[in-house]
Amino acid sequence: MAQADQASDQGELTYVRTTCAPNCTGGCGMKACVHNGEIKSIIQAADYEDAEHNPRGCLKGLSFSNLIYGPDRMKGPLIRTGAPGSDEFREAGWDEALDYTGSELRRIIDTYGADSVAVVVQVAGTGHVHKGSVVRLATLNGFSLLGGYEMNGDLPMSAPITFGVQSEELESFCWPDAKYIMVFGSNIMSTRIPDAHFLVEARENGAKVLCFDPNYSGTAAKSDEWYSIKPSSDAAVALGLIKVILDEELYDGDFVRSYTDLPILIRSDNGKRLLANDVEGLSAPEDMPAYREAYVAYNGSFITVNPEAWTFR
Ligand code: SF4
């Protein structure tokens, strides 16, 4: 064995607490076993205070060092020299790359407007500083900012497009409390790996699980009922279900008035929410921030809904 190899073998072995951020939104806590500055293996950290979240992580995260040390890993800026798709690049220094990026952004902004530049960040919770700085870059320059969830396939992508939010309304941690679960647009067993066990626990607790998916997916296989809908017909199926629920008054009126936006009225002429300022005698509450709009609900009479505080009056 060469002398250098002998010396490196004597280096200290340390475990570094880290997070699997790039693969999916799971953000699983990991420990990297580091020897002489090189990751030798990755194991699940299993150190979350809530035992339900331990262990957390999958093979993609455990094998991430293959990407870090893989032959295709980009270690510095490259500038394209050939046509798109030609795979021809040359190495560049950081100063040149930053100047080039800046001048191209300037050209695009001057030609098409600042909002023609769309910036994508992965879920900010998996890296506050580097993802936050990208958000800051976008907001300072007036770029279009796409939320992280729209680009992730491990949760329903339709939700942020439709509602503007993804999963803030429900933690997967709460799934085992449910009695009836309908899965739309998500293959939890394959793409929501660290939380998939919550779905299994829900079933073990007696919940009935329905999966709406064109494919007999991993989640469909674990469901009580599988509905093989036509691709892209999720919305039509859901709207059909909603129509029956409304027509037959199968909803809990007190619950939907207190906890959902079902009572908010929708204009039939443009399909948008009816705003308080559109209705004579109603106005936005004074304490509501200017960037919000007060909606209108009907509860025997028209009432204003403050979406910031979610109060009705
Ligand atoms: S589920 Fe796998 S890929 Fe996703 S964050 Fe956890 S370890 Fe990474």
PDB file of C-alpha atoms and ligand atoms in Angstrom:
ATOM      1  CA  MET A   1       0.000   0.000   0.000  1.00  0.00           C
ATOM      2  CA  ALA A   2       1.350   3.458  -0.904  1.00  0.00           C
ATOM      3  CA  GLN A   3       2.385   5.722   1.955  1.00  0.00           C
ATOM      4  CA  ALA A   4      -0.312   8.301   1.139  1.00  0.00           C
ATOM      5  CA  ASP A   5      -2.983   5.609   1.237  1.00  0.00           C
ATOM      6  CA  GLN A   6      -1.756   4.413   4.613  1.00  0.00           C
ATOM      7  CA  ALA A   7      -1.939   7.977   5.955  1.00  0.00           C
ATOM      8  CA  SER A   8      -5.437   8.561   4.597  1.00  0.00           C
ATOM      9  CA  ASP A   9      -6.662   5.341   6.186  1.00  0.00           C
ATOM     10  CA  GLN A  10      -5.723   6.796   9.556  1.00  0.00           C
ATOM     11  CA  GLY A  11      -7.983   9.835   9.088  1.00  0.00           C
ATOM     12  CA  GLU A  12     -10.806  10.467  11.486  1.00  0.00           C
ATOM     13  CA  LEU A  13     -14.266   9.128  10.705  1.00  0.00           C
ATOM     14  CA  THR A  14     -17.011  11.670  11.387  1.00  0.00           C
ATOM     15  CA  TYR A  15     -20.774  11.711  10.951  1.00  0.00           C
ATOM     16  CA  VAL A  16     -22.228  14.943   9.572  1.00  0.00           C
ATOM     17  CA  ARG A  17     -25.962  15.602  10.067  1.00  0.00           C
ATOM     18  CA  THR A  18     -27.376  16.692   6.736  1.00  0.00           C
ATOM     19  CA  THR A  19     -30.576  16.606   4.692  1.00  0.00           C
ATOM     20  CA  CYS A  20     -31.535  14.961   1.430  1.00  0.00           C
ATOM     21  CA  ALA A  21     -32.785  18.026  -0.393  1.00  0.00           C
ATOM     22  CA  PRO A  22     -32.364  17.643  -4.137  1.00  0.00           C
ATOM     23  CA  ASN A  23     -34.363  14.492  -4.819  1.00  0.00           C
ATOM     24  CA  CYS A  24     -37.864  15.141  -3.557  1.00  0.00           C
ATOM     25  CA  THR A  25     -39.750  17.244  -1.037  1.00  0.00           C
ATOM     26  CA  GLY A  26     -39.283  14.679   1.707  1.00  0.00           C
ATOM     27  CA  GLY A  27     -36.268  16.595   3.045  1.00  0.00           C
ATOM     28  CA  CYS A  28     -35.205  13.494   4.967  1.00  0.00           C
ATOM     29  CA  GLY A  29     -32.620  13.925   7.687  1.00  0.00           C
ATOM     30  CA  MET A  30     -29.446  11.986   6.922  1.00  0.00           C
ATOM     31  CA  LYS A  31     -26.049  11.374   8.451  1.00  0.00           C
ATOM     32  CA  ALA A  32     -23.090  11.369   6.103  1.00  0.00           C
ATOM     33  CA  CYS A  33     -20.148   9.247   7.182  1.00  0.00           C
ATOM     34  CA  VAL A  34     -17.105  11.325   6.168  1.00  0.00           C
ATOM     35  CA  HIS A  35     -13.525  10.138   6.019  1.00  0.00           C
ATOM     36  CA  ASN A  36     -10.760  12.515   4.992  1.00  0.00           C
ATOM     37  CA  GLY A  37     -13.294  14.927   3.546  1.00  0.00           C
ATOM     38  CA  GLU A  38     -15.028  12.297   1.426  1.00  0.00           C
ATOM     39  CA  ILE A  39     -18.477  10.832   1.995  1.00  0.00           C
ATOM     40  CA  LYS A  40     -18.150   7.100   2.448  1.00  0.00           C
ATOM     41  CA  SER A  41     -21.761   6.271   3.207  1.00  0.00           C
ATOM     42  CA  ILE A  42     -25.082   7.900   4.061  1.00  0.00           C
ATOM     43  CA  ILE A  43     -27.514   6.601   6.669  1.00  0.00           C
ATOM     44  CA  GLN A  44     -30.893   7.760   7.918  1.00  0.00           C
ATOM     45  CA  ALA A  45     -30.515  10.207  10.799  1.00  0.00           C
ATOM     46  CA  ALA A  46     -33.652   8.892  12.549  1.00  0.00           C
ATOM     47  CA  ASP A  47     -33.393  11.734  15.073  1.00  0.00           C
ATOM     48  CA  TYR A  48     -36.759  13.488  14.680  1.00  0.00           C
ATOM     49  CA  GLU A  49     -38.452  14.298  17.968  1.00  0.00           C
ATOM     50  CA  ASP A  50     -41.707  12.750  16.782  1.00  0.00           C
ATOM     51  CA  ALA A  51     -41.097   9.027  16.628  1.00  0.00           C
ATOM     52  CA  GLU A  52     -43.635   8.727  13.805  1.00  0.00           C
ATOM     53  CA  HIS A  53     -41.170  10.375  11.425  1.00  0.00           C
ATOM     54  CA  ASN A  54     -38.315   7.947  12.203  1.00  0.00           C
ATOM     55  CA  PRO A  55     -36.647   6.564  10.206  1.00  0.00           C
ATOM     56  CA  ARG A  56     -37.091   8.691   7.126  1.00  0.00           C
ATOM     57  CA  GLY A  57     -35.345   8.277   3.789  1.00  0.00           C
ATOM     58  CA  CYS A  58     -35.117   6.032   0.763  1.00  0.00           C
ATOM     59  CA  LEU A  59     -32.501   4.509  -1.525  1.00  0.00           C
ATOM     60  CA  LYS A  60     -32.313   7.680  -3.621  1.00  0.00           C
ATOM     61  CA  GLY A  61     -31.111   9.616  -0.590  1.00  0.00           C
ATOM     62  CA  LEU A  62     -28.886   6.816   0.693  1.00  0.00           C
ATOM     63  CA  SER A  63     -27.099   6.560  -2.670  1.00  0.00           C
ATOM     64  CA  PHE A  64     -26.740  10.286  -3.233  1.00  0.00           C
ATOM     65  CA  SER A  65     -22.950  10.136  -2.876  1.00  0.00           C
ATOM     66  CA  ASN A  66     -22.955   8.365  -6.269  1.00  0.00           C
ATOM     67  CA  LEU A  67     -24.136  11.643  -7.763  1.00  0.00           C
ATOM     68  CA  ILE A  68     -21.750  13.772  -5.738  1.00  0.00           C
ATOM     69  CA  TYR A  69     -18.749  11.782  -6.939  1.00  0.00           C
ATOM     70  CA  GLY A  70     -20.196  10.661 -10.267  1.00  0.00           C
ATOM     71  CA  PRO A  71     -18.347  11.333 -13.530  1.00  0.00           C
ATOM     72  CA  ASP A  72     -21.120  13.648 -14.797  1.00  0.00           C
ATOM     73  CA  ARG A  73     -21.069  15.918 -11.744  1.00  0.00           C
ATOM     74  CA  MET A  74     -20.702  19.535 -12.862  1.00  0.00           C
ATOM     75  CA  LYS A  75     -17.968  21.171 -10.839  1.00  0.00           C
ATOM     76  CA  GLY A  76     -17.843  24.568 -12.487  1.00  0.00           C
ATOM     77  CA  PRO A  77     -19.614  26.749 -15.046  1.00  0.00           C
ATOM     78  CA  LEU A  78     -19.950  25.528 -18.628  1.00  0.00           C
ATOM     79  CA  ILE A  79     -20.951  27.694 -21.582  1.00  0.00           C
ATOM     80  CA  ARG A  80     -22.676  26.133 -24.555  1.00  0.00           C
ATOM     81  CA  THR A  81     -20.689  26.271 -27.781  1.00  0.00           C
ATOM     82  CA  GLY A  82     -22.872  24.145 -30.031  1.00  0.00           C
ATOM     83  CA  ALA A  83     -26.539  24.160 -30.946  1.00  0.00           C
ATOM     84  CA  PRO A  84     -29.055  23.258 -28.236  1.00  0.00           C
ATOM     85  CA  GLY A  85     -29.028  19.485 -27.885  1.00  0.00           C
ATOM     86  CA  SER A  86     -25.543  19.124 -29.345  1.00  0.00           C
ATOM     87  CA  ASP A  87     -24.018  18.576 -25.901  1.00  0.00           C
ATOM     88  CA  GLU A  88     -21.121  20.866 -26.778  1.00  0.00           C
ATOM     89  CA  PHE A  89     -19.861  23.075 -23.956  1.00  0.00           C
ATOM     90  CA  ARG A  90     -16.632  24.712 -22.855  1.00  0.00           C
ATOM     91  CA  GLU A  91     -15.435  25.349 -19.332  1.00  0.00           C
ATOM     92  CA  ALA A  92     -15.645  28.931 -18.109  1.00  0.00           C
ATOM     93  CA  GLY A  93     -14.521  30.854 -15.025  1.00  0.00           C
ATOM     94  CA  TRP A  94     -17.082  32.188 -12.554  1.00  0.00           C
ATOM     95  CA  ASP A  95     -16.485  35.843 -13.550  1.00  0.00           C
ATOM     96  CA  GLU A  96     -17.127  35.070 -17.205  1.00  0.00           C
ATOM     97  CA  ALA A  97     -20.157  32.914 -16.408  1.00  0.00           C
ATOM     98  CA  LEU A  98     -21.733  35.553 -14.160  1.00  0.00           C
ATOM     99  CA  ASP A  99     -21.104  38.347 -16.700  1.00  0.00           C
ATOM    100  CA  TYR A 100     -22.566  36.175 -19.452  1.00  0.00           C
ATOM    101  CA  THR A 101     -25.642  35.301 -17.376  1.00  0.00           C
ATOM    102  CA  GLY A 102     -26.149  38.957 -16.411  1.00  0.00           C
ATOM    103  CA  SER A 103     -25.895  40.212 -19.975  1.00  0.00           C
ATOM    104  CA  GLU A 104     -28.289  37.530 -21.262  1.00  0.00           C
ATOM    105  CA  LEU A 105     -30.800  38.318 -18.522  1.00  0.00           C
ATOM    106  CA  ARG A 106     -30.513  42.009 -19.441  1.00  0.00           C
ATOM    107  CA  ARG A 107     -31.174  41.180 -23.103  1.00  0.00           C
ATOM    108  CA  ILE A 108     -34.218  39.028 -22.285  1.00  0.00           C
ATOM    109  CA  ILE A 109     -35.658  41.626 -19.867  1.00  0.00           C
ATOM    110  CA  ASP A 110     -35.151  44.450 -22.382  1.00  0.00           C
ATOM    111  CA  THR A 111     -36.682  42.413 -25.181  1.00  0.00           C
ATOM    112  CA  TYR A 112     -39.543  40.573 -23.486  1.00  0.00           C
ATOM    113  CA  GLY A 113     -39.997  42.182 -20.045  1.00  0.00           C
ATOM    114  CA  ALA A 114     -38.829  41.085 -16.594  1.00  0.00           C
ATOM    115  CA  ASP A 115     -41.771  38.760 -16.016  1.00  0.00           C
ATOM    116  CA  SER A 116     -40.728  36.675 -19.011  1.00  0.00           C
ATOM    117  CA  VAL A 117     -37.958  35.285 -16.791  1.00  0.00           C
ATOM    118  CA  ALA A 118     -39.321  32.451 -14.677  1.00  0.00           C
ATOM    119  CA  VAL A 119     -37.423  31.289 -11.641  1.00  0.00           C
ATOM    120  CA  VAL A 120     -37.999  27.872 -10.112  1.00  0.00           C
ATOM    121  CA  VAL A 121     -37.028  27.004  -6.575  1.00  0.00           C
ATOM    122  CA  GLN A 122     -37.414  23.693  -4.879  1.00  0.00           C
ATOM    123  CA  VAL A 123     -39.273  23.707  -1.581  1.00  0.00           C
ATOM    124  CA  ALA A 124     -37.739  26.509   0.460  1.00  0.00           C
ATOM    125  CA  GLY A 125     -37.876  24.496   3.672  1.00  0.00           C
ATOM    126  CA  THR A 126     -35.077  22.282   2.355  1.00  0.00           C
ATOM    127  CA  GLY A 127     -32.552  25.100   2.145  1.00  0.00           C
ATOM    128  CA  HIS A 128     -33.555  28.490   3.487  1.00  0.00           C
ATOM    129  CA  VAL A 129     -30.450  30.413   2.471  1.00  0.00           C
ATOM    130  CA  HIS A 130     -29.739  29.265  -1.056  1.00  0.00           C
ATOM    131  CA  LYS A 131     -33.392  28.967  -2.040  1.00  0.00           C
ATOM    132  CA  GLY A 132     -34.295  32.187  -0.236  1.00  0.00           C
ATOM    133  CA  SER A 133     -31.613  34.045  -2.154  1.00  0.00           C
ATOM    134  CA  VAL A 134     -33.124  32.858  -5.453  1.00  0.00           C
ATOM    135  CA  VAL A 135     -36.540  34.108  -4.322  1.00  0.00           C
ATOM    136  CA  ARG A 136     -34.943  37.461  -3.420  1.00  0.00           C
ATOM    137  CA  LEU A 137     -33.308  37.660  -6.857  1.00  0.00           C
ATOM    138  CA  ALA A 138     -36.685  37.077  -8.499  1.00  0.00           C
ATOM    139  CA  THR A 139     -38.654  39.539  -6.378  1.00  0.00           C
ATOM    140  CA  LEU A 140     -36.068  42.325  -6.672  1.00  0.00           C
ATOM    141  CA  ASN A 141     -36.046  42.039 -10.451  1.00  0.00           C
ATOM    142  CA  GLY A 142     -39.728  41.391 -11.066  1.00  0.00           C
ATOM    143  CA  PHE A 143     -39.163  37.865 -12.413  1.00  0.00           C
ATOM    144  CA  SER A 144     -41.974  35.336 -12.417  1.00  0.00           C
ATOM    145  CA  LEU A 145     -41.524  33.112  -9.410  1.00  0.00           C
ATOM    146  CA  LEU A 146     -42.727  29.538  -9.679  1.00  0.00           C
ATOM    147  CA  GLY A 147     -43.260  27.777  -6.375  1.00  0.00           C
ATOM    148  CA  GLY A 148     -41.290  24.644  -5.664  1.00  0.00           C
ATOM    149  CA  TYR A 149     -44.294  22.361  -5.544  1.00  0.00           C
ATOM    150  CA  GLU A 150     -45.363  22.979  -9.129  1.00  0.00           C
ATOM    151  CA  MET A 151     -42.205  21.262 -10.290  1.00  0.00           C
ATOM    152  CA  ASN A 152     -42.421  18.286  -7.956  1.00  0.00           C
ATOM    153  CA  GLY A 153     -44.238  15.140  -8.812  1.00  0.00           C
ATOM    154  CA  ASP A 154     -44.402  13.736  -5.315  1.00  0.00           C
ATOM    155  CA  LEU A 155     -47.487  15.735  -4.379  1.00  0.00           C
ATOM    156  CA  PRO A 156     -50.489  16.688  -6.495  1.00  0.00           C
ATOM    157  CA  MET A 157     -49.235  19.342  -8.885  1.00  0.00           C
ATOM    158  CA  SER A 158     -52.770  20.425  -9.655  1.00  0.00           C
ATOM    159  CA  ALA A 159     -53.228  21.861  -6.165  1.00  0.00           C
ATOM    160  CA  PRO A 160     -50.920  24.914  -6.380  1.00  0.00           C
ATOM    161  CA  ILE A 161     -52.121  25.648  -9.902  1.00  0.00           C
ATOM    162  CA  THR A 162     -55.746  25.593  -8.758  1.00  0.00           C
ATOM    163  CA  PHE A 163     -55.558  26.913  -5.215  1.00  0.00           C
ATOM    164  CA  GLY A 164     -52.188  28.685  -4.959  1.00  0.00           C
ATOM    165  CA  VAL A 165     -51.105  26.427  -2.113  1.00  0.00           C
ATOM    166  CA  GLN A 166     -50.020  22.818  -1.904  1.00  0.00           C
ATOM    167  CA  SER A 167     -50.176  20.932   1.322  1.00  0.00           C
ATOM    168  CA  GLU A 168     -50.362  23.607   3.986  1.00  0.00           C
ATOM    169  CA  GLU A 169     -53.894  22.571   4.658  1.00  0.00           C
ATOM    170  CA  LEU A 170     -53.079  19.011   5.704  1.00  0.00           C
ATOM    171  CA  GLU A 171     -50.034  17.265   7.120  1.00  0.00           C
ATOM    172  CA  SER A 172     -49.471  13.681   6.043  1.00  0.00           C
ATOM    173  CA  PHE A 173     -48.978  13.157   9.776  1.00  0.00           C
ATOM    174  CA  CYS A 174     -52.796  13.593  10.039  1.00  0.00           C
ATOM    175  CA  TRP A 175     -53.668  10.878   7.505  1.00  0.00           C
ATOM    176  CA  PRO A 176     -54.020   8.154  10.160  1.00  0.00           C
ATOM    177  CA  ASP A 177     -56.843  10.199  11.729  1.00  0.00           C
ATOM    178  CA  ALA A 178     -58.908  10.060   8.533  1.00  0.00           C
ATOM    179  CA  LYS A 179     -61.745   7.635   7.991  1.00  0.00           C
ATOM    180  CA  TYR A 180     -62.017   8.084   4.213  1.00  0.00           C
ATOM    181  CA  ILE A 181     -59.150   9.025   1.904  1.00  0.00           C
ATOM    182  CA  MET A 182     -59.440   9.816  -1.783  1.00  0.00           C
ATOM    183  CA  VAL A 183     -56.116   9.996  -3.612  1.00  0.00           C
ATOM    184  CA  PHE A 184     -56.067  12.144  -6.736  1.00  0.00           C
ATOM    185  CA  GLY A 185     -53.019  12.963  -8.852  1.00  0.00           C
ATOM    186  CA  SER A 186     -50.448  11.445  -6.545  1.00  0.00           C
ATOM    187  CA  ASN A 187     -48.739   8.100  -6.370  1.00  0.00           C
ATOM    188  CA  ILE A 188     -47.882   8.288  -2.692  1.00  0.00           C
ATOM    189  CA  MET A 189     -46.293   4.838  -2.433  1.00  0.00           C
ATOM    190  CA  SER A 190     -43.720   5.629  -5.118  1.00  0.00           C
ATOM    191  CA  THR A 191     -43.155   9.346  -4.910  1.00  0.00           C
ATOM    192  CA  ARG A 192     -44.013  10.290  -1.320  1.00  0.00           C
ATOM    193  CA  ILE A 193     -41.864   7.585   0.158  1.00  0.00           C
ATOM    194  CA  PRO A 194     -41.101   8.982   3.645  1.00  0.00           C
ATOM    195  CA  ASP A 195     -44.793   9.640   4.332  1.00  0.00           C
ATOM    196  CA  ALA A 196     -46.297   6.602   2.617  1.00  0.00           C
ATOM    197  CA  HIS A 197     -46.454   4.699   5.894  1.00  0.00           C
ATOM    198  CA  PHE A 198     -49.030   7.221   7.165  1.00  0.00           C
ATOM    199  CA  LEU A 199     -51.409   6.021   4.442  1.00  0.00           C
ATOM    200  CA  VAL A 200     -50.818   2.412   5.460  1.00  0.00           C
ATOM    201  CA  GLU A 201     -51.441   3.341   9.114  1.00  0.00           C
ATOM    202  CA  ALA A 202     -54.681   5.065   8.134  1.00  0.00           C
ATOM    203  CA  ARG A 203     -55.880   1.836   6.535  1.00  0.00           C
ATOM    204  CA  GLU A 204     -54.799  -0.140   9.571  1.00  0.00           C
ATOM    205  CA  ASN A 205     -56.878   2.300  11.662  1.00  0.00           C
ATOM    206  CA  GLY A 206     -59.899   1.457   9.532  1.00  0.00           C
ATOM    207  CA  ALA A 207     -59.819   4.206   6.901  1.00  0.00           C
ATOM    208  CA  LYS A 208     -61.149   3.381   3.467  1.00  0.00           C
ATOM    209  CA  VAL A 209     -58.747   4.456   0.715  1.00  0.00           C
ATOM    210  CA  LEU A 210     -59.859   5.220  -2.841  1.00  0.00           C
ATOM    211  CA  CYS A 211     -57.294   5.800  -5.561  1.00  0.00           C
ATOM    212  CA  PHE A 212     -58.158   7.697  -8.750  1.00  0.00           C
ATOM    213  CA  ASP A 213     -55.414   6.960 -11.235  1.00  0.00           C
ATOM    214  CA  PRO A 214     -55.331   5.792 -14.868  1.00  0.00           C
ATOM    215  CA  ASN A 215     -52.593   3.335 -13.895  1.00  0.00           C
ATOM    216  CA  TYR A 216     -52.646   0.502 -11.415  1.00  0.00           C
ATOM    217  CA  SER A 217     -50.008   2.342  -9.415  1.00  0.00           C
ATOM    218  CA  GLY A 218     -48.301   1.306  -6.217  1.00  0.00           C
ATOM    219  CA  THR A 219     -50.839   3.412  -4.347  1.00  0.00           C
ATOM    220  CA  ALA A 220     -53.737   1.838  -6.243  1.00  0.00           C
ATOM    221  CA  ALA A 221     -52.432  -1.567  -5.164  1.00  0.00           C
ATOM    222  CA  LYS A 222     -52.600  -0.464  -1.524  1.00  0.00           C
ATOM    223  CA  SER A 223     -56.083   1.047  -1.812  1.00  0.00           C
ATOM    224  CA  ASP A 224     -59.478  -0.470  -1.085  1.00  0.00           C
ATOM    225  CA  GLU A 225     -60.860   0.759  -4.392  1.00  0.00           C
ATOM    226  CA  TRP A 226     -59.131   1.795  -7.604  1.00  0.00           C
ATOM    227  CA  TYR A 227     -60.866   3.965 -10.175  1.00  0.00           C
ATOM    228  CA  SER A 228     -59.054   3.793 -13.489  1.00  0.00           C
ATOM    229  CA  ILE A 229     -60.070   7.194 -14.776  1.00  0.00           C
ATOM    230  CA  LYS A 230     -59.067   8.538 -18.170  1.00  0.00           C
ATOM    231  CA  PRO A 231     -55.888  10.662 -18.119  1.00  0.00           C
ATOM    232  CA  SER A 232     -56.594  14.319 -17.242  1.00  0.00           C
ATOM    233  CA  SER A 233     -60.162  13.592 -16.196  1.00  0.00           C
ATOM    234  CA  ASP A 234     -59.455  14.049 -12.463  1.00  0.00           C
ATOM    235  CA  ALA A 235     -61.152  17.438 -12.356  1.00  0.00           C
ATOM    236  CA  ALA A 236     -64.262  16.150 -14.141  1.00  0.00           C
ATOM    237  CA  VAL A 237     -64.542  13.226 -11.738  1.00  0.00           C
ATOM    238  CA  ALA A 238     -64.061  15.491  -8.700  1.00  0.00           C
ATOM    239  CA  LEU A 239     -66.590  18.025  -9.978  1.00  0.00           C
ATOM    240  CA  GLY A 240     -69.089  15.217 -10.556  1.00  0.00           C
ATOM    241  CA  LEU A 241     -68.616  14.058  -6.960  1.00  0.00           C
ATOM    242  CA  ILE A 242     -69.049  17.641  -5.728  1.00  0.00           C
ATOM    243  CA  LYS A 243     -72.274  18.050  -7.727  1.00  0.00           C
ATOM    244  CA  VAL A 244     -73.804  14.984  -6.121  1.00  0.00           C
ATOM    245  CA  ILE A 245     -72.712  16.157  -2.656  1.00  0.00           C
ATOM    246  CA  LEU A 246     -74.278  19.591  -3.215  1.00  0.00           C
ATOM    247  CA  ASP A 247     -77.429  18.379  -4.953  1.00  0.00           C
ATOM    248  CA  GLU A 248     -78.159  15.805  -2.284  1.00  0.00           C
ATOM    249  CA  GLU A 249     -76.947  18.056   0.569  1.00  0.00           C
ATOM    250  CA  LEU A 250     -74.575  15.384   1.791  1.00  0.00           C
ATOM    251  CA  TYR A 251     -72.242  17.956   3.416  1.00  0.00           C
ATOM    252  CA  ASP A 252     -71.950  19.045   7.049  1.00  0.00           C
ATOM    253  CA  GLY A 253     -73.142  22.668   6.868  1.00  0.00           C
ATOM    254  CA  ASP A 254     -71.549  23.830  10.133  1.00  0.00           C
ATOM    255  CA  PHE A 255     -68.231  22.291   9.197  1.00  0.00           C
ATOM    256  CA  VAL A 256     -67.991  23.724   5.677  1.00  0.00           C
ATOM    257  CA  ARG A 257     -69.032  27.186   6.918  1.00  0.00           C
ATOM    258  CA  SER A 258     -66.379  27.146   9.650  1.00  0.00           C
ATOM    259  CA  TYR A 259     -63.439  25.409   8.012  1.00  0.00           C
ATOM    260  CA  THR A 260     -63.713  25.530   4.220  1.00  0.00           C
ATOM    261  CA  ASP A 261     -64.169  28.061   1.435  1.00  0.00           C
ATOM    262  CA  LEU A 262     -67.278  26.307   0.098  1.00  0.00           C
ATOM    263  CA  PRO A 263     -69.626  29.173   1.159  1.00  0.00           C
ATOM    264  CA  ILE A 264     -67.594  31.701  -0.860  1.00  0.00           C
ATOM    265  CA  LEU A 265     -69.608  32.800  -3.861  1.00  0.00           C
ATOM    266  CA  ILE A 266     -68.345  32.488  -7.419  1.00  0.00           C
ATOM    267  CA  ARG A 267     -69.461  34.885 -10.148  1.00  0.00           C
ATOM    268  CA  SER A 268     -71.279  33.082 -12.914  1.00  0.00           C
ATOM    269  CA  ASP A 269     -70.161  35.669 -15.525  1.00  0.00           C
ATOM    270  CA  ASN A 270     -66.366  35.262 -15.152  1.00  0.00           C
ATOM    271  CA  GLY A 271     -65.925  32.237 -12.869  1.00  0.00           C
ATOM    272  CA  LYS A 272     -63.995  34.316 -10.293  1.00  0.00           C
ATOM    273  CA  ARG A 273     -64.714  34.785  -6.619  1.00  0.00           C
ATOM    274  CA  LEU A 274     -67.261  37.497  -5.877  1.00  0.00           C
ATOM    275  CA  LEU A 275     -65.457  40.378  -4.147  1.00  0.00           C
ATOM    276  CA  ALA A 276     -66.911  42.482  -1.361  1.00  0.00           C
ATOM    277  CA  ASN A 277     -66.399  45.643  -3.391  1.00  0.00           C
ATOM    278  CA  ASP A 278     -68.649  44.204  -6.122  1.00  0.00           C
ATOM    279  CA  VAL A 279     -71.624  44.115  -3.737  1.00  0.00           C
ATOM    280  CA  GLU A 280     -73.434  47.233  -2.630  1.00  0.00           C
ATOM    281  CA  GLY A 281     -73.126  47.751   1.134  1.00  0.00           C
ATOM    282  CA  LEU A 282     -70.100  45.449   1.540  1.00  0.00           C
ATOM    283  CA  SER A 283     -66.446  46.453   1.742  1.00  0.00           C
ATOM    284  CA  ALA A 284     -63.107  45.006   2.789  1.00  0.00           C
ATOM    285  CA  PRO A 285     -62.341  45.102   6.537  1.00  0.00           C
ATOM    286  CA  GLU A 286     -60.037  47.992   7.484  1.00  0.00           C
ATOM    287  CA  ASP A 287     -57.462  45.709   9.096  1.00  0.00           C
ATOM    288  CA  MET A 288     -57.037  43.631   5.943  1.00  0.00           C
ATOM    289  CA  PRO A 289     -53.751  44.125   4.072  1.00  0.00           C
ATOM    290  CA  ALA A 290     -53.924  45.875   0.699  1.00  0.00           C
ATOM    291  CA  TYR A 291     -52.623  42.839  -1.206  1.00  0.00           C
ATOM    292  CA  ARG A 292     -55.704  40.827  -0.201  1.00  0.00           C
ATOM    293  CA  GLU A 293     -59.243  40.957  -1.559  1.00  0.00           C
ATOM    294  CA  ALA A 294     -62.313  40.391   0.589  1.00  0.00           C
ATOM    295  CA  TYR A 295     -64.611  37.686  -0.713  1.00  0.00           C
ATOM    296  CA  VAL A 296     -68.345  37.300  -0.276  1.00  0.00           C
ATOM    297  CA  ALA A 297     -70.213  34.337   1.186  1.00  0.00           C
ATOM    298  CA  TYR A 298     -73.929  33.796   1.582  1.00  0.00           C
ATOM    299  CA  ASN A 299     -75.395  32.854   4.911  1.00  0.00           C
ATOM    300  CA  GLY A 300     -78.997  34.000   4.599  1.00  0.00           C
ATOM    301  CA  SER A 301     -77.547  37.348   3.540  1.00  0.00           C
ATOM    302  CA  PHE A 302     -74.325  38.438   1.864  1.00  0.00           C
ATOM    303  CA  ILE A 303     -71.373  38.538   4.288  1.00  0.00           C
ATOM    304  CA  THR A 304     -67.761  39.632   3.864  1.00  0.00           C
ATOM    305  CA  VAL A 305     -65.001  37.044   4.237  1.00  0.00           C
ATOM    306  CA  ASN A 306     -61.568  38.226   5.287  1.00  0.00           C
ATOM    307  CA  PRO A 307     -59.234  35.643   3.704  1.00  0.00           C
ATOM    308  CA  GLU A 308     -56.325  36.881   5.816  1.00  0.00           C
ATOM    309  CA  ALA A 309     -57.978  36.185   9.172  1.00  0.00           C
ATOM    310  CA  TRP A 310     -60.593  33.818   7.699  1.00  0.00           C
ATOM    311  CA  THR A 311     -63.341  35.671   9.546  1.00  0.00           C
ATOM    312  CA  PHE A 312     -66.912  36.148   8.360  1.00  0.00           C
ATOM    313  CA  ARG A 313     -69.023  39.187   9.260  1.00  0.00           C
TER     314      ARG A 313
HETATM  315  S1  SF4 B   1     -37.721  10.244   0.295  1.00  0.00           S
HETATM  316 FE1  SF4 B   1     -35.739   9.688  -0.549  1.00  0.00          FE
HETATM  317  S2  SF4 B   1     -35.357  11.150  -2.194  1.00  0.00           S
HETATM  318 FE2  SF4 B   1     -37.016  12.000  -0.920  1.00  0.00          FE
HETATM  319  S3  SF4 B   1     -35.951  13.335   0.536  1.00  0.00           S
HETATM  320 FE3  SF4 B   1     -36.175  11.316   1.494  1.00  0.00          FE
HETATM  321  S4  SF4 B   1     -34.280  10.235   1.043  1.00  0.00           S
HETATM  322 FE4  SF4 B   1     -34.416  11.979  -0.352  1.00  0.00          FE
END
